[in-house]
CSV table of C-alpha atoms in Angstrom, one decimal:
chain,number,residue,atom,x,y,z
A,183,MET,CA,-25.4,35.4,-46.1
A,184,ARG,CA,-22.8,32.7,-46.8
A,185,TYR,CA,-20.7,33.8,-43.8
A,186,ARG,CA,-23.8,33.5,-41.6
A,187,ARG,CA,-24.6,30.1,-42.9
A,188,ILE,CA,-21.1,28.8,-42.2
A,189,THR,CA,-21.2,30.4,-38.7
A,190,LEU,CA,-24.5,28.6,-38.0
A,191,ILE,CA,-23.1,25.2,-39.2
A,192,LEU,CA,-20.0,25.6,-37.1
A,193,SER,CA,-22.1,26.6,-34.1
A,194,GLY,CA,-24.2,23.6,-34.6
A,195,ILE,CA,-21.2,21.3,-34.8
A,196,ILE,CA,-19.7,22.8,-31.6
A,197,LEU,CA,-22.9,22.6,-29.7
A,198,SER,CA,-23.3,18.9,-30.8
A,199,CYS,CA,-19.8,18.1,-29.6
A,200,VAL,CA,-20.4,19.8,-26.3
A,201,GLY,CA,-23.7,17.9,-25.9
A,202,LEU,CA,-22.0,14.6,-26.7
A,203,TRP,CA,-19.2,15.4,-24.3
A,204,PHE,CA,-21.7,16.2,-21.5
A,205,ILE,CA,-23.7,13.0,-22.1
A,206,GLY,CA,-20.5,11.0,-21.9
A,207,LEU,CA,-19.5,12.8,-18.7
A,208,VAL,CA,-22.9,11.8,-17.1
A,209,TRP,CA,-22.4,8.2,-18.2
A,210,PHE,CA,-18.8,8.3,-16.8
A,211,SER,CA,-19.9,9.6,-13.4
A,212,TRP,CA,-22.6,7.0,-13.2
A,213,LYS,CA,-20.2,4.2,-14.2
A,214,ILE,CA,-17.5,5.1,-11.6
A,215,ASN,CA,-20.0,5.3,-8.8
A,216,SER,CA,-21.7,1.9,-9.6
A,217,TYR,CA,-18.7,-0.5,-9.4
A,218,PRO,CA,-19.3,-3.4,-7.0
A,219,GLN,CA,-16.6,-4.5,-4.6
A,220,TYR,CA,-15.9,-8.3,-4.8
A,221,MET,CA,-14.6,-8.5,-1.2
A,222,GLU,CA,-14.8,-12.3,-0.9
A,223,THR,CA,-13.2,-13.1,-4.3
A,224,PRO,CA,-9.6,-14.5,-3.8
A,225,THR,CA,-6.9,-13.8,-6.4
A,226,GLN,CA,-3.3,-14.8,-6.8
A,227,ALA,CA,-2.2,-11.3,-6.3
A,228,VAL,CA,-3.4,-7.8,-5.4
A,229,VAL,CA,-2.0,-4.8,-7.2
A,230,VAL,CA,-2.3,-1.2,-6.0
A,231,LEU,CA,-1.8,1.9,-8.0
A,232,THR,CA,-0.4,4.7,-5.8
A,233,GLY,CA,-2.1,8.0,-5.5
A,234,GLY,CA,-4.1,7.7,-2.4
A,235,ARG,CA,-3.5,6.6,1.2
A,236,HIS,CA,-6.7,4.5,1.3
A,237,ARG,CA,-5.7,2.5,-1.8
A,238,ILE,CA,-2.6,1.1,-0.2
A,239,ALA,CA,-4.3,0.4,3.1
A,240,GLU,CA,-7.0,-1.6,1.1
A,241,GLY,CA,-4.3,-3.6,-0.6
A,242,ILE,CA,-2.5,-4.4,2.7
A,243,ASN,CA,-5.8,-5.4,4.3
A,244,ILE,CA,-6.6,-7.7,1.4
A,245,LEU,CA,-3.2,-9.4,1.8
A,246,ASN,CA,-3.6,-9.7,5.6
A,247,ASN,CA,-7.0,-11.3,5.1
A,248,HIS,CA,-5.5,-14.0,2.9
A,249,LEU,CA,-7.5,-13.0,-0.2
A,250,ALA,CA,-4.2,-12.8,-2.2
A,251,ASP,CA,-0.8,-14.4,-1.9
A,252,LYS,CA,1.2,-11.4,-3.1
A,253,LEU,CA,0.9,-7.6,-3.0
A,254,PHE,CA,2.5,-5.3,-5.6
A,255,ILE,CA,2.4,-1.6,-5.1
A,256,SER,CA,3.1,0.3,-8.4
A,257,GLY,CA,4.4,3.8,-8.6
A,258,VAL,CA,6.2,4.1,-5.2
A,259,PRO,CA,8.5,7.1,-4.9
A,260,GLN,CA,12.2,6.4,-4.8
A,261,LYS,CA,13.7,5.6,-1.4
A,262,VAL,CA,10.3,5.0,0.1
A,263,LYS,CA,10.3,1.7,2.0
A,264,LEU,CA,7.5,-0.6,3.2
A,265,ALA,CA,8.0,0.7,6.8
A,266,ASP,CA,7.4,4.2,5.5
A,267,ILE,CA,4.2,3.1,3.8
A,268,GLU,CA,2.9,1.3,6.9
A,269,ARG,CA,3.6,4.3,9.0
A,270,GLN,CA,1.8,6.6,6.6
A,271,THR,CA,-1.3,4.4,6.1
A,272,GLY,CA,-1.5,3.1,9.7
A,273,VAL,CA,-1.8,-0.5,8.5
A,274,LYS,CA,1.0,-3.1,8.9
A,275,ALA,CA,1.5,-6.0,6.6
A,276,TYR,CA,1.5,-9.3,8.6
A,277,ASN,CA,3.9,-10.9,6.1
A,278,PRO,CA,6.2,-8.2,4.6
A,279,TYR,CA,8.0,-10.8,2.4
A,280,LYS,CA,4.8,-11.0,0.3
A,281,VAL,CA,4.9,-7.3,-0.5
A,282,GLU,CA,6.9,-5.9,-3.5
A,283,LEU,CA,7.3,-2.2,-4.3
A,284,GLY,CA,7.5,-0.9,-7.9
A,285,TYR,CA,9.6,2.2,-8.3
A,286,LYS,CA,9.5,2.7,-12.1
A,287,ALA,CA,6.0,4.1,-12.6
A,288,THR,CA,5.2,7.8,-12.5
A,289,ASP,CA,1.8,7.9,-14.2
A,290,THR,CA,-1.0,5.6,-15.3
A,291,VAL,CA,0.8,4.7,-18.6
A,292,SER,CA,3.9,3.6,-16.8
A,293,ASN,CA,1.8,2.0,-14.1
A,294,ALA,CA,0.4,-0.3,-16.7
A,295,SER,CA,3.8,-1.1,-18.1
A,296,GLU,CA,5.2,-1.8,-14.6
A,297,ILE,CA,2.3,-4.0,-13.7
A,298,LYS,CA,2.6,-5.9,-17.0
A,299,ASP,CA,6.3,-6.7,-16.3
A,300,TRP,CA,5.6,-7.8,-12.8
A,301,VAL,CA,2.6,-10.0,-13.8
A,302,LEU,CA,4.5,-11.8,-16.5
A,303,LYS,CA,7.6,-12.2,-14.4
A,304,ASN,CA,5.6,-13.8,-11.6
A,305,GLU,CA,3.2,-15.7,-13.9
A,306,ILE,CA,0.2,-14.1,-12.2
A,307,ALA,CA,-3.1,-15.8,-13.3
A,308,SER,CA,-5.4,-13.5,-11.4
A,309,LEU,CA,-5.1,-10.2,-9.7
A,310,ARG,CA,-7.2,-7.7,-7.8
A,311,LEU,CA,-6.7,-4.2,-9.1
A,312,ILE,CA,-7.0,-1.5,-6.5
A,313,THR,CA,-7.3,2.2,-7.4
A,314,SER,CA,-9.8,5.1,-6.9
A,315,ASN,CA,-13.2,4.5,-8.5
A,316,TYR,CA,-12.8,7.4,-10.9
A,317,HIS,CA,-9.4,6.1,-12.0
A,318,ILE,CA,-10.5,2.5,-12.9
A,319,PRO,CA,-11.7,3.2,-16.5
A,320,ARG,CA,-8.3,4.7,-17.5
A,321,ALA,CA,-6.3,2.1,-15.6
A,322,LEU,CA,-8.1,-0.8,-17.3
A,323,GLU,CA,-7.8,0.9,-20.7
A,324,GLU,CA,-4.0,1.2,-20.3
A,325,LEU,CA,-3.7,-2.4,-19.1
A,326,SER,CA,-5.8,-3.6,-22.1
A,327,VAL,CA,-3.0,-2.7,-24.4
A,328,TYR,CA,-0.9,-5.6,-23.2
A,329,HIS,CA,-3.6,-8.3,-23.5
A,330,LEU,CA,-2.4,-9.9,-20.3
A,331,PRO,CA,-3.4,-13.6,-19.8
A,332,THR,CA,-4.7,-12.6,-16.4
A,333,GLN,CA,-8.1,-12.4,-14.8
A,334,ILE,CA,-8.6,-8.9,-13.3
A,335,VAL,CA,-10.9,-8.3,-10.5
A,336,ILE,CA,-11.5,-4.5,-10.0
A,337,HIS,CA,-11.5,-3.1,-6.5
A,338,PRO,CA,-12.7,0.5,-6.5
A,339,VAL,CA,-11.8,2.8,-3.6
A,340,TYR,CA,-14.5,5.2,-2.9
A,341,SER,CA,-13.5,8.4,-1.1
A,342,GLN,CA,-15.9,10.5,1.0
A,343,LYS,CA,-14.2,13.6,-0.4
A,344,VAL,CA,-15.3,12.8,-3.9
A,345,ALA,CA,-19.0,13.6,-3.9
A,346,LYS,CA,-21.5,11.5,-5.9
A,347,HIS,CA,-23.4,14.7,-6.6
A,348,TRP,CA,-20.4,16.0,-8.5
A,349,TRP,CA,-22.3,18.8,-10.3
A,350,ARG,CA,-22.9,20.5,-6.9
A,351,PHE,CA,-19.2,20.9,-6.0
A,352,TRP,CA,-16.7,22.6,-8.2
A,353,GLY,CA,-13.7,20.7,-6.9
A,354,THR,CA,-15.4,17.3,-7.5
A,355,PHE,CA,-16.6,18.5,-10.9
A,356,GLN,CA,-13.0,19.4,-11.9
A,357,LEU,CA,-11.7,16.0,-10.7
A,358,ILE,CA,-14.4,14.0,-12.5
A,359,ALA,CA,-14.3,16.0,-15.7
A,360,GLY,CA,-10.5,16.0,-15.8
A,361,GLU,CA,-10.4,12.2,-15.4
A,362,TYR,CA,-13.1,11.8,-18.0
A,363,ASN,CA,-11.1,13.9,-20.5
A,364,LYS,CA,-8.0,11.8,-19.7
A,365,PHE,CA,-10.0,8.6,-20.3
A,366,LEU,CA,-11.4,9.9,-23.6
A,367,TYR,CA,-7.9,10.9,-24.8
A,368,THR,CA,-6.5,7.4,-23.8
A,369,TRP,CA,-9.4,5.6,-25.4
A,370,LEU,CA,-9.3,7.6,-28.7
A,371,HIS,CA,-5.5,7.4,-28.8
A,372,HIS,CA,-5.5,3.6,-28.5
A,373,ARG,CA,-8.3,3.2,-31.2
A,374,LEU,CA,-6.3,5.5,-33.5
A,375,GLN,CA,-3.2,3.5,-33.0
A,376,ASN,CA,-5.1,0.3,-33.8
A,377,PHE,CA,-6.6,1.8,-36.9
A,378,ILE,CA,-3.2,3.1,-38.2
A,379,GLY,CA,-1.6,-0.3,-37.3
A,380,ASP,CA,-4.3,-2.1,-39.3
């Protein structure tokens, strides 16, 4: 009888956790598909996190349209030059001297660190952050650690390959659920660090 009671309690806890996780996933999917794009808002710089061809093309177009004075691309593979990027994206920077490539970052954590160093070095007061819509929550969370004195304008890149009806497509479900889990881990990790630090 006692074993059965413990089993029921544990089952209830597990079901509650799964339910909360799923509710959070629904909220996350709604959030990432409802970001506006502030196309007319100028910033001092535009920063792109690599990981998709369309992200970089968006950044170069923003620079070409004079909505930013500088472009920083974080997470560029070693030995890749701007000419290689232009050839791959099919978009050419009108003023290549305003483009800087960051080679140190290999993931979102190091992206944030690399962006922080570049922002402080160049005294950037405002920036447009370009990445995929599903990546924005985690990118912002990683950047929040540094408390940058910089206005950040988000610029989500929406991909036709990432369906809004994510529950109908296994590949999209895996992508959204995986990114949601990474965001949860990052968010909880930072809160735990702050709690221990206090």
